[in-house]
Short mmCIF file of C-alpha atoms in Angstrom, two decimals:
data_model
loop_
_atom_site.label_atom_id
_atom_site.label_comp_id
_atom_site.label_asym_id
_atom_site.label_seq_id
_atom_site.Cartn_x
_atom_site.Cartn_y
_atom_site.Cartn_z
CA MET A 1 -52.49 -24.10 -41.66
CA SER A 2 -53.70 -27.91 -40.75
CA VAL A 3 -52.96 -29.36 -37.38
CA MET A 4 -50.19 -31.47 -38.87
CA GLN A 5 -48.37 -28.59 -40.43
CA GLN A 6 -48.42 -26.66 -37.05
CA GLN A 7 -47.01 -29.70 -35.31
CA VAL A 8 -44.25 -29.99 -37.74
CA SER A 9 -43.41 -26.18 -37.30
CA GLU A 10 -43.09 -26.59 -33.80
CA GLN A 11 -40.78 -29.44 -34.04
CA LYS A 12 -38.53 -27.75 -36.31
CA LYS A 13 -38.49 -24.71 -33.78
CA GLY A 14 -37.64 -27.41 -31.12
CA TYR A 15 -34.87 -28.87 -33.05
CA GLY A 16 -32.77 -25.57 -33.59
CA TYR A 17 -34.63 -24.27 -36.79
CA GLN A 18 -35.07 -21.11 -35.09
CA LYS A 19 -32.29 -18.50 -35.04
CA ILE A 20 -31.18 -17.94 -31.82
CA LYS A 21 -29.04 -14.96 -30.81
CA SER A 22 -26.04 -15.40 -28.42
CA PRO A 23 -25.30 -12.91 -25.64
CA GLN A 24 -22.11 -11.58 -25.69
CA SER A 25 -19.82 -12.95 -23.26
CA GLU A 26 -17.39 -10.71 -21.26
CA SER A 27 -13.67 -11.63 -21.39
CA LEU A 28 -10.51 -10.39 -20.10
CA GLY A 29 -8.11 -8.67 -22.26
CA PHE A 30 -5.35 -10.83 -23.85
CA THR A 31 -7.09 -14.39 -23.43
CA ILE A 32 -8.44 -16.82 -26.07
CA GLN A 33 -12.18 -15.81 -25.60
CA SER A 34 -11.39 -12.33 -25.90
CA TYR A 35 -10.37 -13.14 -29.82
CA GLN A 36 -13.79 -14.67 -30.21
CA LYS A 37 -16.50 -13.12 -32.34
CA ASN A 38 -18.90 -10.75 -30.54
CA ALA A 39 -16.83 -11.31 -27.37
CA LYS A 40 -16.96 -8.28 -25.00
CA VAL A 41 -13.63 -7.37 -23.53
CA ASP A 42 -13.33 -5.73 -20.17
CA GLY A 43 -11.15 -2.52 -19.83
CA PRO A 44 -7.94 -2.82 -17.67
CA PRO A 45 -8.72 -1.95 -14.06
CA CYS A 46 -8.00 1.35 -12.49
CA ALA A 47 -4.36 1.61 -11.15
CA GLY A 48 -5.62 3.57 -8.43
CA ALA A 49 -2.53 5.77 -7.53
CA PHE A 50 -4.39 8.56 -6.37
CA LYS A 51 -6.83 6.34 -4.40
CA VAL A 52 -7.41 7.37 -0.59
CA ARG A 53 -6.09 4.73 1.79
CA PRO A 54 -7.59 4.07 4.91
CA ALA A 55 -6.26 5.40 7.89
CA LYS A 56 -5.03 2.90 10.55
CA ALA A 57 -5.09 3.29 14.29
CA THR A 58 -2.07 5.12 15.19
CA ALA A 59 0.25 5.03 18.46
CA PHE A 60 -0.24 8.79 19.03
CA ARG A 61 -4.30 8.00 19.74
CA LYS A 62 -3.35 5.52 21.93
CA PHE A 63 -1.19 7.45 24.12
CA TYR A 64 -3.28 10.47 23.98
CA GLU A 65 -6.52 8.77 25.27
CA ARG A 66 -4.36 7.17 27.94
CA GLY A 67 -3.28 10.54 29.14
CA ASP A 68 0.54 10.10 28.72
CA PHE A 69 1.20 13.84 26.73
CA PRO A 70 1.79 16.55 28.79
CA ILE A 71 -0.58 18.69 26.67
CA ALA A 72 -3.92 20.53 27.28
CA LEU A 73 -6.23 22.63 24.98
CA GLU A 74 -6.02 26.28 25.53
CA HIS A 75 -8.18 28.95 23.86
CA ASP A 76 -7.28 32.47 23.11
CA THR A 77 -8.19 35.49 20.87
CA LYS A 78 -6.37 34.09 18.29
CA GLY A 79 -7.66 30.32 18.11
CA ASN A 80 -6.63 27.24 19.79
CA LYS A 81 -3.54 26.27 20.58
CA ILE A 82 -1.39 23.81 22.77
CA ALA A 83 -0.94 24.30 26.57
CA TRP A 84 2.46 22.49 27.72
CA LYS A 85 2.58 21.46 31.00
CA VAL A 86 6.26 21.04 30.88
CA GLU A 87 8.91 22.96 28.93
CA ILE A 88 9.28 21.89 25.50
CA GLU A 89 12.98 22.00 25.56
CA LYS A 90 13.17 19.39 28.45
CA LEU A 91 10.92 16.58 26.62
CA ASP A 92 12.62 13.52 25.76
CA TYR A 93 12.60 13.92 21.75
CA HIS A 94 13.43 10.15 21.05
CA HIS A 95 10.17 9.53 22.91
CA TYR A 96 7.59 11.96 22.03
CA LEU A 97 8.69 13.62 18.48
CA PRO A 98 8.22 10.02 16.70
CA LEU A 99 4.71 9.59 18.42
CA PHE A 100 3.40 13.25 17.42
CA PHE A 101 4.72 12.56 13.74
CA ASP A 102 2.71 9.24 14.08
CA GLY A 103 -0.44 11.29 14.54
CA LEU A 104 0.10 13.18 11.41
CA CYS A 105 -1.90 10.48 9.79
CA GLU A 106 -4.97 11.26 11.98
CA THR A 107 -7.79 13.23 10.24
CA GLU A 108 -10.29 13.75 13.45
CA HIS A 109 -10.51 16.40 16.04
CA PRO A 110 -8.88 16.52 18.51
CA PHE A 111 -6.11 14.16 17.33
CA GLU A 112 -5.40 15.89 14.29
CA PHE A 113 -5.01 19.24 16.01
CA PHE A 114 -2.86 18.11 18.73
CA ALA A 115 -0.50 15.91 16.50
CA ARG A 116 0.01 18.99 13.82
CA GLN A 117 0.34 21.67 16.49
CA GLY A 118 2.71 19.67 18.91
CA VAL A 119 4.77 18.79 15.93
CA HIS A 120 5.59 22.26 14.98
CA ASP A 121 5.89 23.25 18.55
CA MET A 122 8.68 20.66 18.96
CA LEU A 123 10.43 21.57 16.15
CA GLU A 124 10.29 25.15 16.81
CA HIS A 125 12.07 24.85 20.38
CA GLY A 126 13.79 21.38 19.76
CA GLY A 127 17.13 22.68 18.22
CA SER A 128 20.18 20.06 18.34
CA LYS A 129 17.89 17.26 19.79
CA ILE A 130 16.19 17.06 16.52
CA LEU A 131 18.88 15.87 14.49
CA PRO A 132 19.71 12.58 16.51
CA VAL A 133 15.85 11.58 15.96
CA ILE A 134 15.65 11.89 12.16
CA PRO A 135 15.81 7.83 11.30
CA GLN A 136 12.63 7.40 13.79
CA LEU A 137 10.86 10.02 11.71
CA ILE A 138 11.04 8.49 8.32
CA ILE A 139 8.42 5.60 8.79
CA PRO A 140 5.63 7.75 10.22
CA ILE A 141 6.41 10.40 7.76
CA LYS A 142 6.26 7.62 4.85
CA ASN A 143 2.91 6.44 6.46
CA ALA A 144 1.42 9.60 6.38
CA LEU A 145 2.26 10.41 2.79
CA ASN A 146 1.22 6.62 1.86
CA MET A 147 -2.63 7.58 2.56
CA ARG A 148 -2.80 9.56 -0.24
CA ASN A 149 -5.21 11.89 1.56
CA SER A 150 -5.21 15.24 0.38
CA GLN A 151 -5.58 16.94 3.80
CA VAL A 152 -2.84 14.61 5.33
CA THR A 153 -0.54 15.24 2.31
CA CYS A 154 -0.69 19.17 2.76
CA THR A 155 -0.07 18.88 6.54
CA THR A 156 2.86 16.65 6.13
CA LEU A 157 4.66 18.40 3.26
CA LYS A 158 4.29 21.69 5.80
CA VAL A 159 6.09 19.76 8.54
CA LEU A 160 8.48 18.67 6.32
CA GLN A 161 9.14 22.10 5.17
CA HIS A 162 9.60 23.11 9.00
CA LEU A 163 11.87 20.01 9.46
CA VAL A 164 14.48 20.83 6.98
CA VAL A 165 14.95 24.45 8.60
CA SER A 166 14.59 23.25 12.16
CA ALA A 167 18.16 22.69 12.91
CA ASP A 168 21.56 22.46 11.52
CA MET A 169 22.13 19.54 9.19
CA VAL A 170 18.85 18.38 9.42
CA GLY A 171 18.37 18.54 5.71
CA GLU A 172 21.61 16.71 4.77
CA ALA A 173 20.58 14.03 6.95
CA LEU A 174 17.13 13.60 5.14
CA VAL A 175 18.91 13.01 1.95
CA PRO A 176 19.69 9.18 2.55
CA TYR A 177 15.90 8.78 2.98
CA TYR A 178 14.69 10.51 -0.15
CA ARG A 179 14.05 7.04 -1.62
CA GLN A 180 11.19 6.49 1.11
CA ILE A 181 9.75 10.07 1.15
CA LEU A 182 9.78 11.48 -2.62
CA PRO A 183 7.91 8.16 -4.51
CA ILE A 184 4.69 9.72 -3.24
CA LEU A 185 5.65 13.38 -4.11
CA ASN A 186 6.43 12.10 -7.45
CA ILE A 187 2.98 10.75 -8.04
CA PHE A 188 1.22 13.88 -6.77
CA LYS A 189 3.60 16.47 -8.34
CA ASN A 190 1.54 17.80 -11.22
CA ARG A 191 -1.75 17.30 -9.30
CA ASN A 192 -2.68 21.14 -9.36
CA LEU A 193 -6.43 22.23 -9.38
CA ASN A 194 -7.21 23.74 -12.86
CA SER A 195 -10.15 26.36 -12.05
CA GLY A 196 -9.84 28.05 -15.36
CA ASP A 197 -10.59 31.62 -14.81
CA GLY A 198 -11.91 30.81 -11.45
CA ILE A 199 -10.34 31.91 -7.96
CA ASP A 200 -8.25 29.20 -6.25
CA TYR A 201 -8.63 29.81 -2.69
CA SER A 202 -6.52 26.90 -1.84
CA GLN A 203 -3.51 28.70 -2.90
CA GLN A 204 -4.04 31.24 -0.50
CA LYS A 205 -4.71 28.65 2.43
CA ARG A 206 -1.67 26.47 0.85
CA GLU A 207 -3.52 23.78 0.40
CA ASN A 208 -2.65 22.90 -3.48
CA ILE A 209 -0.88 19.79 -3.29
CA GLY A 210 1.20 20.35 -6.69
CA ASP A 211 2.37 23.93 -5.08
CA LEU A 212 3.36 22.52 -1.79
CA ILE A 213 5.37 19.59 -3.46
CA GLN A 214 7.38 22.00 -5.34
CA GLU A 215 7.98 24.28 -2.39
CA THR A 216 9.10 21.04 -0.40
CA LEU A 217 11.62 19.87 -2.92
CA GLU A 218 13.01 23.21 -3.43
CA ALA A 219 13.42 23.54 0.56
CA PHE A 220 14.97 19.94 0.42
CA GLU A 221 17.58 21.02 -2.13
CA ARG A 222 18.29 24.27 -0.53
CA HIS A 223 19.06 22.66 2.75
CA GLY A 224 20.21 19.28 1.52
CA GLY A 225 23.91 20.00 0.87
CA GLU A 226 25.45 19.10 -2.59
CA ASP A 227 23.86 15.77 -3.09
CA ALA A 228 20.28 16.68 -2.62
CA PHE A 229 19.83 17.99 -6.38
CA ILE A 230 20.72 14.75 -7.90
CA ASN A 231 19.09 12.69 -5.29
CA ILE A 232 15.82 14.49 -5.84
CA LYS A 233 16.33 14.18 -9.58
CA TYR A 234 16.68 10.48 -9.49
CA MET A 235 13.32 10.25 -7.61
CA VAL A 236 11.49 13.05 -9.38
CA PRO A 237 13.08 13.10 -12.77
CA THR A 238 10.71 16.32 -13.80
CA TYR A 239 12.09 18.53 -11.12
CA GLU A 240 14.45 21.27 -12.17
CA SER A 241 16.86 22.77 -9.95
CA CYS A 242 16.00 26.16 -8.01
CA MET A 243 19.58 26.82 -7.31
CA LEU A 244 20.62 27.88 -11.02
CA ASN A 245 19.44 31.29 -11.14
#
């Protein structure tokens, strides 16, 4: 090829005679760009219904670090337990019970242990003091469930089962608050671990969220009065009554 022909060939390349492949552009779905040829459309983002929410600072931790709770850690042959410095029956339940329920969001030791054990101790000895405090417990319960943390959720479900049997009329008093409590239970109701032919040890430890939710809903229905089932069914459509048999 002569020098002249080589120059002409290079000029043609410079003026666009050379075929250039255009890179695929990334577009959002249902936009004009997404209908163009060779357009690469991004898939929809993940809804994040099961995504764990970060824990926030709780009032329980603040009060515990300040030394405002009449509790201490006691060791015995059965493990750790709370040593109460005053009689539990004489505590101001309007003040202390919501704070311990607020501590259900905690996942670190010793805050998680003191909150969980403290709630069960107060529910066991509270009697008639529990019912008037129910409205103050709804927001802490909702906050704990909304974290979508499996450990926190299992702990809260066990507390709810204890709460409905802790005193008379407590189960019925919770019925108006199903709209705040049950939406999260509806999301996780069928979230069971499928281990195939393996052994699911979480069932022995009562840490299977799906099973715990079913137990909790059944406890709500048994102790929630005649309006409990229809309100549960409204918020959790797949729930079937356990009182029919």
